[in-house]
Amino acid sequence: MKRTDDYLTRRDRLAPLADSELHERFWRLAEQIVAPLLDLARTHTTPSLERSVLLRMGLDSLEARALVEETMRQGLLGHGAGNLLLRVSARHGLELRAAARELVAGRHWEGARQLVEQAGPLPALTEKEPAGQAPSAPAASLSPLAPDGKLDVAAILDGLERYRPRRRGWTWRKSPGKPLKMGFFEYRQVSAPLTRSLPLPAARYFGGVDPQPETVITAEIASGRFEDDLRRMRMAAWHGADHIMVIRTAGQSHIDGLLEGTPEGVGGVPITRKQLRASRKALDFIEDEVGRPINLHSYVSGVAGPEIAVLFAEEGVNGAHQDPQYNILYRNVNMVRSFIDAAEAKTLMAWAGMVQIDGAHNANATAIQAWKVMPELLVQHAINCILSLKTGMPREAICLSTVPPTAAPAPAVALDLPYAVALRQIFAGFGLRAQMNTRYIESDEREATVTHVLNLLITRLTGAHIQSTITPDEGRNVPWHHNTIAAVDTAKQALVGMDGLDELVALKLDGELGRRVREIKERAVLFLEEVLSTGGYFASVESGFFVDSGLYPERAGDGIVRKLAEGVGAGTVTPRKPGYAAPVCAHFGQNHEEADCRMFGGCTLCRPDRIVYLDELDDTDNVRVRRAATEERRRADLIRPEVQWSGDGVVSVTMTLAEPERRAKYAAIKIGERMGLKDVEVIHRGVLHPSEGTVIMIKGRFDADIRGDELVIPEEREALPDEALRAAVAERPMRVVAGTLGEDEHSVGMREILDIKHGGLEKYGIESHYLGTSVPVSKLIDAAIELDADAILASTIITHAEVHRKNLCRLVELCREKGVRKRFILVGGGTQISNELARECGLDAGFGRGARGRDVASFLVKRRAELAHED
């Protein structure tokens, strides 16, 4: 709806302001909005906040929950559950956990009320070593990971009660500080290379280099079973990810407390102490293997934020999402409680050195016309940034989760680039996490990749500290697995491919781009003014200001509306009483002046030996039961495909059918069933023409095992050292004739096998005669006879009507007809050629994708020696 107020007049007042003045006004307004929210956080408490205090005092999550519930029933939460526990413990000479059990059992409450209401000096306890706690161990006694060996999940799970993370805090990639020479090239926007990694496929053409961008790269991982995710973390790290973001199970935002054990998740993994310890322990070994620190990340959001923050600080989690606005707008958590809990959670995150990522980007994924919410996004970012700064987080650790608002076929760059520039100008000094927009991803991998690359162009043009990745799996309900790795490779490939772009391209800020940037910032300033004039943040949410798809100041009337007295956790906020105390580290707000964890010997942040480790609480839904169900298959060396869980049997199959879309869909399901797949469903449909054809991807379950001991695996060819090859050829010279057969015009692959420039046969002294492309079979043989060659190398790519096979077989037949088969070593090559296919045709060997000149030279030298021995 159009506004009839004085928007244009108000915007005219901003026109004379320089950018620096506009930015200063933006931040001053944001601070005014946040100030009353901080006051609420300083002067109030919540059940989750108090449970987080008790956790730091050495109670387990079950004991903390029970004691806070009883404290609330007694009407004493405003005095502080930790305050009450400390005083009762000192009065009765009880260890803290023993005192908690007494209180939960209903004892000592009359005296407890008097103790906290008097609000005298806090007592100091002489605490003995906590009973029943296993001594902590900074590292596990496991052998380093072997690149050719699997991750031992059982060993990771063993001894978790003694495991302690060896470091805390976020680690950024280290830049060499100057251009880095790798192989043939010099890179400018890279970090130190990995000790072990898997380069991009094209790296074999460039000396096997694997440059790592300077930007941290995220892999988002979650299968529902954390034990399977540990292996995927290792895969992602080898491809260059150093930010492992574990997606939280659906619904955990609304669980008012910590989960324990390792239940199976839906849409993600339940975040629990055991799951975090196993993940961090596995990553300790993985980062040693790849030679780079790896950051573990999850979510400090939801109604149990302060407790999650304690858990993360204790267990060495390095980064997390935390933004009270996400709770309010997308999870309907009570507004007041969200901000009070957020202040405590952010204080804990600051103590632990964690990086924080906010949740403003969710407006892009929610608004009906997301490209119109850009001014609002700046406002949401600012509110969270100010709140985070005021709770002690350093500026560089506060990362904006920025997502380009659009995707092609919209004019994406023209819309997204001004927003990206405005964001970076006004939020200078803060961290930036760039993520592709999942709003527009459906089921097409190609479309998702193009969107990803366009988003990465924005990153290269404007900068980012963390580059998140995402996959099309969300849209087609296939759990993340290999596509996670593909997304990491896409980010690495695009960023490295655009290395040095800032030295070649400059943004035209004095033209249309600058005008659009300024307009977005002015609209955001006026948005902040209206929030204040409406009565502040809570009133603006009640009025539906946020995630409204009208371009401010227009309103579409489709914004998210929340009420101050409603939402999850409503009615649980309690004012802090005089003398309120929380005797722990990393606490926000009013507190007893003497409150200090030294009063009882140190909280869990200072003394990790106080942390209580709870193992599996559910006898049926836990990692032990799940692994026991697959133990026989693992021991018997049975192989089965997987997508979501280890050996789940799920496969995907792509096919093209000359049928209209709906007919093709149901035909593909029948085809999958005929193939023996169960639970077949279509996960992607691409129309090639409304009537001529459809490409279909199905998934289904393959319920059969392949025995490992039944596999027939050909012996892998071992390439000879360069020195040995040169010596063999020098002692007995070798000559080869080569060409591309038939009507095939491909030449690049053959040239790489032959030319010295590419490490081909010439490098070893082998004399090569290349006849070119489209060479008749007879011509190739005649040339070999005329030149007295030792070998014939025949290349073929074309596969239609089995031309590649027919031409190779014809080569052998004609050699026999001419009586020269035993005279030449015959070698076939090409992308469709395998050694087995070539041998079936009668050749000596075949070389397919990835073959190098060294491989072919080694075979020729070895085969010639074999033939000489046979003679």
Tab-separated table of C-alpha atoms in Angstrom, residues 228-452:
chain	number	residue	atom	x	y	z
A	228	ASP	CA	27.475	-40.525	9.898
A	229	ASP	CA	28.226	-36.823	9.706
A	230	LEU	CA	31.705	-37.315	11.177
A	231	ARG	CA	32.869	-38.951	7.932
A	232	ARG	CA	31.290	-36.164	5.888
A	233	MET	CA	33.182	-33.590	7.935
A	234	ARG	CA	36.388	-35.302	6.882
A	235	MET	CA	35.307	-35.307	3.233
A	236	ALA	CA	34.464	-31.594	3.374
A	237	ALA	CA	37.798	-30.737	5.010
A	238	TRP	CA	39.744	-32.503	2.261
A	239	HIS	CA	37.928	-30.359	-0.291
A	240	GLY	CA	38.771	-27.145	1.541
A	241	ALA	CA	36.002	-26.483	4.082
A	242	ASP	CA	37.179	-25.108	7.425
A	243	HIS	CA	33.785	-24.143	8.821
A	244	ILE	CA	31.610	-27.160	9.610
A	245	MET	CA	28.104	-25.918	10.290
A	246	VAL	CA	25.956	-28.629	11.854
A	247	ILE	CA	22.279	-28.024	11.088
A	248	ARG	CA	20.071	-28.423	14.132
A	249	THR	CA	17.115	-30.787	14.157
A	250	ALA	CA	13.685	-29.372	13.459
A	251	GLY	CA	11.917	-28.212	16.587
A	252	GLN	CA	14.965	-27.863	18.837
A	253	SER	CA	14.395	-24.094	18.951
A	254	HIS	CA	11.306	-24.770	21.062
A	255	ILE	CA	12.876	-27.218	23.524
A	256	ASP	CA	13.205	-25.303	26.790
A	257	GLY	CA	16.415	-26.913	27.997
A	258	LEU	CA	19.342	-29.026	26.866
A	259	LEU	CA	18.975	-32.379	25.155
A	260	GLU	CA	21.213	-35.214	26.303
A	261	GLY	CA	22.374	-38.367	24.554
A	262	THR	CA	22.342	-38.729	20.777
A	263	PRO	CA	18.776	-39.209	19.514
A	264	GLU	CA	18.067	-39.335	15.809
A	265	GLY	CA	17.088	-36.020	14.277
A	266	VAL	CA	14.658	-34.853	11.630
A	267	GLY	CA	15.888	-32.196	9.221
A	268	GLY	CA	19.118	-31.984	11.157
A	269	VAL	CA	21.041	-33.381	14.118
A	270	PRO	CA	20.016	-32.943	17.766
A	271	ILE	CA	22.717	-30.725	19.282
A	272	THR	CA	23.801	-32.423	22.494
A	273	ARG	CA	26.946	-32.607	24.607
A	274	LYS	CA	27.844	-36.075	23.361
A	275	GLN	CA	27.284	-35.083	19.736
A	276	LEU	CA	29.419	-31.951	20.135
A	277	ARG	CA	32.245	-33.792	21.864
A	278	ALA	CA	32.350	-36.465	19.203
A	279	SER	CA	32.311	-33.840	16.452
A	280	ARG	CA	35.008	-31.680	18.026
A	281	LYS	CA	37.149	-34.729	18.802
A	282	ALA	CA	36.871	-35.982	15.217
A	283	LEU	CA	37.697	-32.521	13.894
A	284	ASP	CA	40.824	-32.394	16.074
A	285	PHE	CA	42.194	-35.335	14.127
A	286	ILE	CA	40.845	-34.157	10.783
A	287	GLU	CA	42.455	-30.744	11.104
A	288	ASP	CA	45.779	-32.419	11.921
A	289	GLU	CA	45.356	-34.476	8.769
A	290	VAL	CA	44.660	-31.545	6.433
A	291	GLY	CA	46.945	-29.079	8.203
A	292	ARG	CA	44.455	-26.333	9.043
A	293	PRO	CA	42.219	-25.489	12.048
A	294	ILE	CA	38.554	-26.283	11.437
A	295	ASN	CA	35.731	-24.352	13.077
A	296	LEU	CA	32.696	-26.192	14.464
A	297	HIS	CA	29.437	-24.248	14.353
A	298	SER	CA	25.796	-24.602	15.325
A	299	TYR	CA	22.867	-22.554	16.718
A	300	VAL	CA	22.557	-20.556	19.953
A	301	SER	CA	18.994	-19.651	19.163
A	302	GLY	CA	15.682	-20.796	20.507
A	303	VAL	CA	14.186	-20.731	23.927
A	304	ALA	CA	17.213	-22.369	25.608
A	305	GLY	CA	19.825	-19.979	24.214
A	306	PRO	CA	21.835	-19.296	27.400
A	307	GLU	CA	22.167	-23.007	28.163
A	308	ILE	CA	23.230	-23.785	24.615
A	309	ALA	CA	25.799	-20.990	24.877
A	310	VAL	CA	27.225	-22.531	28.073
A	311	LEU	CA	27.348	-25.918	26.376
A	312	PHE	CA	29.149	-24.469	23.364
A	313	ALA	CA	31.629	-22.536	25.493
A	314	GLU	CA	32.412	-25.667	27.511
A	315	GLU	CA	32.747	-27.971	24.514
A	316	GLY	CA	34.957	-25.851	22.269
A	317	VAL	CA	32.374	-24.863	19.660
A	318	ASN	CA	33.908	-22.080	17.590
A	319	GLY	CA	30.970	-20.263	16.041
A	320	ALA	CA	27.200	-20.027	16.252
A	321	HIS	CA	24.085	-18.307	14.984
A	322	GLN	CA	22.651	-15.940	17.602
A	323	ASP	CA	20.036	-13.328	16.882
A	324	PRO	CA	16.980	-12.715	19.091
A	325	GLN	CA	15.065	-11.386	16.083
A	326	TYR	CA	15.295	-14.839	14.463
A	327	ASN	CA	13.647	-16.293	17.589
A	328	ILE	CA	10.873	-13.743	17.450
A	329	LEU	CA	10.050	-13.559	13.765
A	330	TYR	CA	10.608	-17.142	12.622
A	331	ARG	CA	10.227	-19.262	15.779
A	332	ASN	CA	7.599	-17.212	17.653
A	333	VAL	CA	9.631	-17.119	20.857
A	334	ASN	CA	8.405	-14.414	23.225
A	335	MET	CA	10.006	-11.063	22.353
A	336	VAL	CA	11.082	-10.016	25.825
A	337	ARG	CA	12.523	-13.382	26.729
A	338	SER	CA	14.407	-13.539	23.442
A	339	PHE	CA	16.351	-10.354	24.132
A	340	ILE	CA	17.079	-11.171	27.779
A	341	ASP	CA	18.342	-14.632	26.889
A	342	ALA	CA	20.312	-13.244	23.932
A	343	ALA	CA	22.304	-10.853	26.138
A	344	GLU	CA	23.430	-13.714	28.362
A	345	ALA	CA	24.179	-15.976	25.405
A	346	LYS	CA	26.224	-13.302	23.628
A	347	THR	CA	28.239	-12.638	26.784
A	348	LEU	CA	29.105	-16.316	26.972
A	349	MET	CA	29.994	-16.431	23.289
A	350	ALA	CA	32.290	-13.434	23.757
A	351	TRP	CA	34.020	-15.205	26.660
A	352	ALA	CA	34.595	-18.265	24.465
A	353	GLY	CA	35.922	-16.255	21.503
A	354	MET	CA	33.171	-17.525	19.242
A	355	VAL	CA	32.151	-15.940	15.976
A	356	GLN	CA	28.489	-14.969	15.834
A	357	ILE	CA	26.375	-15.074	12.689
A	358	ASP	CA	23.044	-13.287	12.765
A	359	GLY	CA	19.754	-14.307	11.180
A	360	ALA	CA	18.682	-11.269	9.163
A	361	HIS	CA	19.073	-13.160	5.889
A	362	ASN	CA	15.952	-15.168	6.704
A	363	ALA	CA	13.844	-12.220	5.566
A	364	ASN	CA	15.137	-12.892	2.060
A	365	ALA	CA	13.929	-16.461	2.289
A	366	THR	CA	10.552	-15.487	3.726
A	367	ALA	CA	9.324	-12.239	2.173
A	368	ILE	CA	7.051	-12.692	-0.821
A	369	GLN	CA	9.092	-10.178	-2.829
A	370	ALA	CA	12.472	-10.520	-1.157
A	371	TRP	CA	14.275	-7.906	-3.260
A	372	LYS	CA	12.159	-5.241	-1.569
A	373	VAL	CA	13.254	-5.955	2.027
A	374	MET	CA	16.812	-4.661	1.623
A	375	PRO	CA	16.349	-1.560	3.841
A	376	GLU	CA	14.827	-3.747	6.543
A	377	LEU	CA	17.779	-6.138	6.380
A	378	LEU	CA	20.142	-3.293	7.272
A	379	VAL	CA	17.910	-2.479	10.232
A	380	GLN	CA	17.852	-6.058	11.496
A	381	HIS	CA	21.625	-6.357	11.135
A	382	ALA	CA	22.121	-3.102	13.060
A	383	ILE	CA	19.923	-4.131	15.988
A	384	ASN	CA	21.810	-7.373	16.442
A	385	CYS	CA	25.209	-5.708	15.980
A	386	ILE	CA	24.558	-3.074	18.649
A	387	LEU	CA	23.199	-5.685	21.047
A	388	SER	CA	26.271	-7.845	20.455
A	389	LEU	CA	28.730	-4.974	20.936
A	390	LYS	CA	27.058	-3.928	24.177
A	391	THR	CA	27.350	-7.455	25.559
A	392	GLY	CA	31.092	-7.549	24.955
A	393	MET	CA	31.524	-9.167	21.563
A	394	PRO	CA	34.394	-7.743	19.500
A	395	ARG	CA	33.353	-6.128	16.246
A	396	GLU	CA	35.261	-8.549	14.022
A	397	ALA	CA	33.540	-11.537	15.662
A	398	ILE	CA	30.069	-10.169	14.851
A	399	CYS	CA	29.294	-11.495	11.387
A	400	LEU	CA	26.367	-10.407	9.255
A	401	SER	CA	24.661	-13.247	7.444
A	402	THR	CA	24.245	-11.618	4.080
A	403	VAL	CA	22.320	-13.262	1.266
A	404	PRO	CA	21.758	-11.746	-2.180
A	405	PRO	CA	18.016	-11.071	-2.383
A	406	THR	CA	17.425	-12.387	-5.895
A	407	ALA	CA	18.412	-15.007	-8.450
A	408	ALA	CA	18.239	-15.256	-12.234
A	409	PRO	CA	16.031	-14.932	-14.238
A	410	ALA	CA	15.685	-11.708	-12.220
A	411	PRO	CA	18.420	-9.178	-13.102
A	412	ALA	CA	20.246	-10.528	-10.077
A	413	VAL	CA	23.550	-8.663	-10.157
A	414	ALA	CA	21.883	-5.310	-10.847
A	415	LEU	CA	19.684	-5.793	-7.767
A	416	ASP	CA	22.081	-7.643	-5.482
A	417	LEU	CA	25.251	-5.623	-6.015
A	418	PRO	CA	23.934	-2.269	-4.702
A	419	TYR	CA	22.634	-4.016	-1.587
A	420	ALA	CA	25.993	-5.764	-1.048
A	421	VAL	CA	27.872	-2.478	-1.377
A	422	ALA	CA	25.494	-0.605	0.950
A	423	LEU	CA	25.853	-3.339	3.543
A	424	ARG	CA	29.636	-3.278	3.450
A	425	GLN	CA	29.867	0.490	3.564
A	426	ILE	CA	27.635	0.977	6.550
A	427	PHE	CA	28.865	-2.100	8.471
A	428	ALA	CA	32.598	-1.533	7.962
A	429	GLY	CA	34.672	-3.449	10.509
A	430	PHE	CA	32.098	-6.178	11.142
A	431	GLY	CA	32.515	-9.679	9.785
A	432	LEU	CA	30.550	-10.751	6.730
A	433	ARG	CA	29.242	-14.222	6.015
A	434	ALA	CA	28.032	-14.599	2.450
A	435	GLN	CA	25.530	-17.339	1.634
A	436	MET	CA	23.595	-18.149	-1.477
A	437	ASN	CA	19.856	-17.649	-1.363
A	438	THR	CA	18.022	-20.963	-0.856
A	439	ARG	CA	14.678	-19.277	-1.569
A	440	TYR	CA	15.065	-19.846	-5.301
A	441	ILE	CA	16.579	-23.329	-5.285
A	442	GLU	CA	14.204	-26.086	-6.271
A	443	SER	CA	15.589	-29.363	-7.594
A	444	ASP	CA	17.863	-28.494	-10.492
A	445	GLU	CA	21.558	-28.905	-9.659
A	446	ARG	CA	22.597	-26.799	-12.626
A	447	GLU	CA	20.330	-23.944	-11.639
A	448	ALA	CA	21.571	-24.063	-8.041
A	449	THR	CA	25.181	-23.987	-9.210
A	450	VAL	CA	24.616	-20.992	-11.487
A	451	THR	CA	22.933	-19.108	-8.628
A	452	HIS	CA	25.836	-20.037	-6.379
